[in-house]
Amino acid sequence: MSKVTDIIIALGTSMFILILWAYEMLITSDIPVVYSFRNSVSISCMLFLFFVVYSFYIKNTKYIQLNIIFLVLPLFLWFIFMLQALIAHYHKYETIVCIIGFSVVFVPFIQLIYWKVKKINTGVEPH
């Protein structure tokens, strides 16, 4: 994979997860929170799609540190809003989607850190 393609994919996936987060926040911005099952299923499916695509991408990327940096902001945002949803108990579907969103970003983040540590310790590419 070329350098430009790798960077564009990393930036695009990061932007996609940020857009999903913004979409979820837009849906739940009403007071009281009105969050349908249909909305939660659609966002969960898009999160699952992100997870699958990013899992395949992690195996082919050479820029692990760049991907870690690009995932820090979405991970932080999903974490903050997951905590808020767990503490405030606004709506059960919103809480579930926030937990799924955080988990879907956290697992690839941990995978990237694992690959980075493995690369540093062995001195070879982790592919």
Backbone as numpy.savetxt, mean C-alpha at the origin, in Angstrom:
# Nx Ny Nz CAx CAy CAz Cx Cy Cz
14.80 -5.14 -16.77 13.94 -3.97 -16.77 14.84 -2.74 -16.77
14.51 -1.78 -17.62 15.34 -0.58 -17.71 15.13 0.32 -16.49
16.07 1.21 -16.28 16.04 2.10 -15.13 14.80 3.00 -15.14
14.51 3.58 -16.30 13.36 4.48 -16.42 12.05 3.73 -16.16
11.91 2.56 -16.75 10.70 1.76 -16.56 10.53 1.38 -15.10
11.61 0.99 -14.47 11.56 0.60 -13.06 11.12 1.76 -12.18
11.65 2.93 -12.43 11.30 4.11 -11.63 9.86 4.53 -11.89
9.42 4.47 -13.14 8.03 4.84 -13.47 7.05 3.88 -12.81
7.35 2.59 -12.81 6.47 1.62 -12.17 6.44 1.85 -10.66
7.59 2.12 -10.05 7.64 2.39 -8.61 6.82 3.62 -8.25
6.98 4.68 -9.03 6.21 5.90 -8.78 4.73 5.70 -9.06
4.41 4.97 -10.13 3.01 4.72 -10.46 2.28 3.90 -9.42
2.93 2.87 -8.89 2.28 2.05 -7.86 2.11 2.84 -6.57
3.09 3.67 -6.26 2.97 4.52 -5.08 1.82 5.51 -5.24
1.70 6.11 -6.42 0.61 7.05 -6.68 -0.75 6.34 -6.65
-0.79 5.11 -7.17 -2.03 4.34 -7.17 -2.52 4.08 -5.76
-1.62 3.69 -4.86 -2.04 3.41 -3.48 -2.42 4.70 -2.76
-1.78 5.82 -3.11 -2.18 7.11 -2.53 -3.55 7.54 -3.05
-3.83 7.29 -4.31 -5.15 7.61 -4.86 -6.23 6.75 -4.21
-5.93 5.48 -3.97 -6.89 4.62 -3.27 -7.14 5.13 -1.86
-6.09 5.57 -1.19 -6.26 6.12 0.14 -7.13 7.38 0.10
-6.87 8.27 -0.86 -7.65 9.50 -0.99 -9.10 9.18 -1.32
-9.33 8.19 -2.17 -10.69 7.78 -2.52 -11.42 7.25 -1.30
-10.74 6.46 -0.51 -11.35 5.91 0.71 -11.66 7.04 1.70
-10.77 8.02 1.81 -11.02 9.15 2.70 -12.16 10.02 2.18
-12.28 10.15 0.87 -13.36 10.93 0.28 -14.71 10.27 0.56
-14.78 8.97 0.45 -16.02 8.25 0.71 -16.43 8.38 2.17
-15.47 8.34 3.07 -15.79 8.36 4.49 -15.75 9.76 5.10
-15.78 10.79 4.28 -15.65 12.14 4.81 -16.97 12.71 5.35
-18.09 12.07 5.09 -19.36 12.57 5.61 -19.49 12.27 7.10
-20.24 13.12 7.78 -20.58 12.88 9.18 -22.09 12.80 9.25
-22.68 11.74 9.65 -22.11 10.44 10.02 -21.59 9.71 8.79
-20.66 8.81 9.04 -20.04 8.07 7.95 -21.06 7.14 7.32
-21.23 7.30 6.02 -22.10 6.41 5.24 -21.19 5.65 4.30
-21.02 4.39 4.57 -20.05 3.58 3.84 -20.73 2.28 3.46
-20.96 2.07 2.19 -21.69 0.89 1.77 -20.77 -0.31 1.59
-21.38 -1.46 1.60 -20.66 -2.71 1.37 -20.04 -2.70 -0.02
-20.76 -2.13 -0.96 -20.28 -2.06 -2.35 -18.98 -1.25 -2.45
-18.92 -0.11 -1.75 -17.70 0.70 -1.74 -16.54 -0.06 -1.11
-16.82 -0.75 -0.03 -15.75 -1.49 0.63 -15.22 -2.62 -0.23
-16.10 -3.29 -0.97 -15.66 -4.37 -1.86 -14.84 -3.81 -3.02
-15.27 -2.70 -3.58 -14.52 -2.13 -4.71 -13.13 -1.67 -4.29
-13.01 -1.01 -3.15 -11.70 -0.57 -2.68 -10.84 -1.77 -2.29
-11.44 -2.77 -1.67 -10.69 -3.97 -1.29 -10.17 -4.70 -2.52
-10.96 -4.76 -3.57 -10.50 -5.40 -4.81 -9.34 -4.63 -5.44
-9.43 -3.31 -5.42 -8.32 -2.51 -5.96 -7.07 -2.65 -5.10
-7.25 -2.76 -3.79 -6.10 -2.98 -2.92 -5.48 -4.35 -3.19
-6.31 -5.35 -3.40 -5.80 -6.68 -3.72 -5.06 -6.67 -5.05
-5.60 -5.94 -6.02 -4.93 -5.80 -7.32 -3.55 -5.15 -7.15
-3.48 -4.10 -6.35 -2.20 -3.47 -6.05 -1.24 -4.47 -5.44
-1.72 -5.25 -4.48 -0.88 -6.22 -3.79 -0.30 -7.26 -4.75
-1.13 -7.77 -5.64 -0.68 -8.78 -6.60 0.35 -8.19 -7.57
0.04 -7.04 -8.13 0.95 -6.40 -9.09 2.28 -6.05 -8.40
2.20 -5.49 -7.22 3.41 -5.08 -6.53 4.25 -6.27 -6.09
3.61 -7.38 -5.76 4.35 -8.59 -5.39 5.17 -9.11 -6.56
4.60 -9.07 -7.76 5.36 -9.47 -8.95 6.46 -8.46 -9.25
6.17 -7.20 -9.04 7.14 -6.14 -9.32 8.35 -6.22 -8.39
8.14 -6.54 -7.12 9.22 -6.60 -6.14 10.30 -7.59 -6.58
9.87 -8.69 -7.19 10.83 -9.72 -7.61 11.72 -9.26 -8.76
11.28 -8.25 -9.52 12.01 -7.81 -10.70 12.72 -6.47 -10.55
12.50 -5.78 -9.46 13.08 -4.45 -9.32 14.53 -4.52 -8.84
15.29 -3.56 -9.29 16.67 -3.42 -8.83 16.81 -2.27 -7.84
15.80 -1.43 -7.77 15.85 -0.22 -6.94 15.01 -0.41 -5.69
15.51 -1.24 -4.80 14.77 -1.59 -3.59 14.63 -0.38 -2.67
15.70 0.35 -2.48 15.66 1.50 -1.58 14.69 2.58 -2.09
14.65 2.80 -3.38 13.71 3.76 -3.96 12.27 3.34 -3.69
12.00 2.06 -3.83 10.65 1.56 -3.56 10.28 1.69 -2.09
11.24 1.47 -1.22 11.00 1.64 0.21 10.62 3.09 0.50
11.36 4.02 -0.09 11.09 5.45 0.11 9.70 5.81 -0.43
9.35 5.28 -1.60 8.04 5.58 -2.18 6.88 4.98 -1.37
7.12 3.92 -0.61 6.04 3.31 0.18 5.90 3.89 1.58
6.84 4.69 2.02 6.78 5.22 3.38 5.55 6.10 3.59
5.28 7.03 2.70 4.13 7.93 2.86 2.80 7.18 2.83
2.54 6.31 1.84 1.27 5.57 1.88 1.14 4.69 3.13
2.24 4.09 3.54 2.21 3.25 4.74 1.85 4.08 5.96
2.45 5.24 6.09 2.16 6.13 7.21 0.71 6.59 7.20
0.20 6.99 6.04 -1.19 7.46 5.96 -2.18 6.35 6.28
-1.99 5.16 5.70 -2.89 4.04 6.00 -2.81 3.68 7.48
-1.62 3.75 8.09 -1.47 3.43 9.50 -2.23 4.41 10.39
-2.08 5.69 10.11 -2.76 6.72 10.91 -4.27 6.55 10.83
-4.79 6.35 9.64 -6.23 6.22 9.50 -6.76 4.88 9.97
-5.93 3.84 9.96 -6.33 2.58 10.56 -6.45 2.74 12.08
-5.47 3.42 12.68 -5.57 3.68 14.12 -6.79 4.51 14.47
-7.06 5.53 13.66 -8.23 6.37 13.89 -9.51 5.55 13.77
-9.58 4.69 12.78 -10.78 3.86 12.60 -10.94 2.86 13.74
-9.83 2.31 14.22 -9.91 1.36 15.33 -10.29 2.04 16.64
-9.84 3.25 16.84 -10.14 3.97 18.08 -11.55 4.54 18.06
-11.94 5.17 16.96 -13.22 5.89 16.91 -14.41 5.00 16.55
-14.18 3.87 15.91 -15.26 2.95 15.51 -16.35 3.66 14.71
-15.96 4.37 13.65 -16.92 5.08 12.82 -17.89 4.13 12.12
-17.35 3.21 11.38 -18.18 2.29 10.61 -17.40 1.00 10.43
-18.07 -0.13 10.49 -17.35 -1.41 10.43 -16.66 -1.63 9.08
-17.31 -1.24 7.98 -16.68 -1.43 6.66 -15.47 -0.53 6.48
-15.56 0.68 7.01 -14.43 1.61 6.91 -13.25 1.08 7.72
-13.52 0.53 8.88 -12.47 -0.04 9.71 -11.80 -1.23 9.01
-12.60 -2.08 8.40 -12.07 -3.25 7.69 -11.20 -2.81 6.51
-11.67 -1.85 5.74 -10.90 -1.38 4.59 -9.60 -0.71 5.04
-9.63 0.04 6.12 -8.39 0.65 6.62 -7.39 -0.41 7.07
-7.86 -1.46 7.71 -6.96 -2.55 8.12 -6.40 -3.26 6.90
-7.25 -3.52 5.90 -6.78 -4.16 4.66 -5.78 -3.26 3.96
-6.08 -1.97 3.87 -5.19 -1.03 3.21 -3.83 -0.97 3.87
-3.81 -0.90 5.19 -2.54 -0.88 5.90 -1.78 -2.19 5.68
-2.46 -3.30 5.76 -1.82 -4.61 5.59 -1.24 -4.78 4.19
-2.00 -4.31 3.19 -1.58 -4.45 1.80 -0.33 -3.61 1.51
-0.14 -2.53 2.21 1.07 -1.72 2.02 2.19 -2.21 2.93
1.84 -2.70 4.11 2.84 -3.13 5.09 3.59 -4.38 4.64
2.89 -5.35 4.07 3.54 -6.60 3.66 4.59 -6.36 2.57
4.29 -5.63 1.49 5.37 -5.35 0.52 6.50 -4.51 1.10
6.17 -3.61 2.03 7.20 -2.81 2.68 8.17 -3.71 3.44
7.65 -4.67 4.18 8.49 -5.62 4.91 9.27 -6.50 3.94
8.64 -6.90 2.83 9.35 -7.69 1.83 10.52 -6.91 1.25
10.31 -5.65 0.96 11.39 -4.82 0.42 12.54 -4.67 1.41
12.20 -4.48 2.68 13.24 -4.38 3.70 14.00 -5.71 3.81
13.27 -6.81 3.74 13.92 -8.13 3.77 14.89 -8.28 2.61
14.46 -7.92 1.40 15.34 -8.03 0.23 16.55 -7.12 0.38
16.35 -5.93 0.94 17.46 -4.99 1.12 18.47 -5.54 2.12
18.00 -6.08 3.24 18.90 -6.66 4.24 19.61 -7.88 3.67
18.89 -8.70 2.93 19.50 -9.89 2.33 20.58 -9.48 1.32
20.31 -8.45 0.57 21.27 -7.96 -0.42 22.52 -7.42 0.27
22.34 -6.71 1.38 23.48 -6.16 2.11 24.30 -7.28 2.74
23.64 -8.25 3.35 24.35 -9.32 4.05 25.06 -10.29 3.11
24.47 -10.58 1.98 25.10 -11.54 1.06 25.95 -10.87 0.01
25.66 -9.64 -0.28 26.42 -8.91 -1.29 26.04 -9.27 -2.72
24.95 -10.00 -2.88 24.47 -10.37 -4.22 23.03 -9.94 -4.38
22.58 -9.94 -5.62 21.19 -9.61 -5.93 20.28 -10.70 -5.35
19.16 -10.34 -4.73 18.26 -11.32 -4.10 17.30 -11.98 -5.08
17.60 -12.04 -6.36 16.66 -12.61 -7.31 16.88 -14.06 -7.44
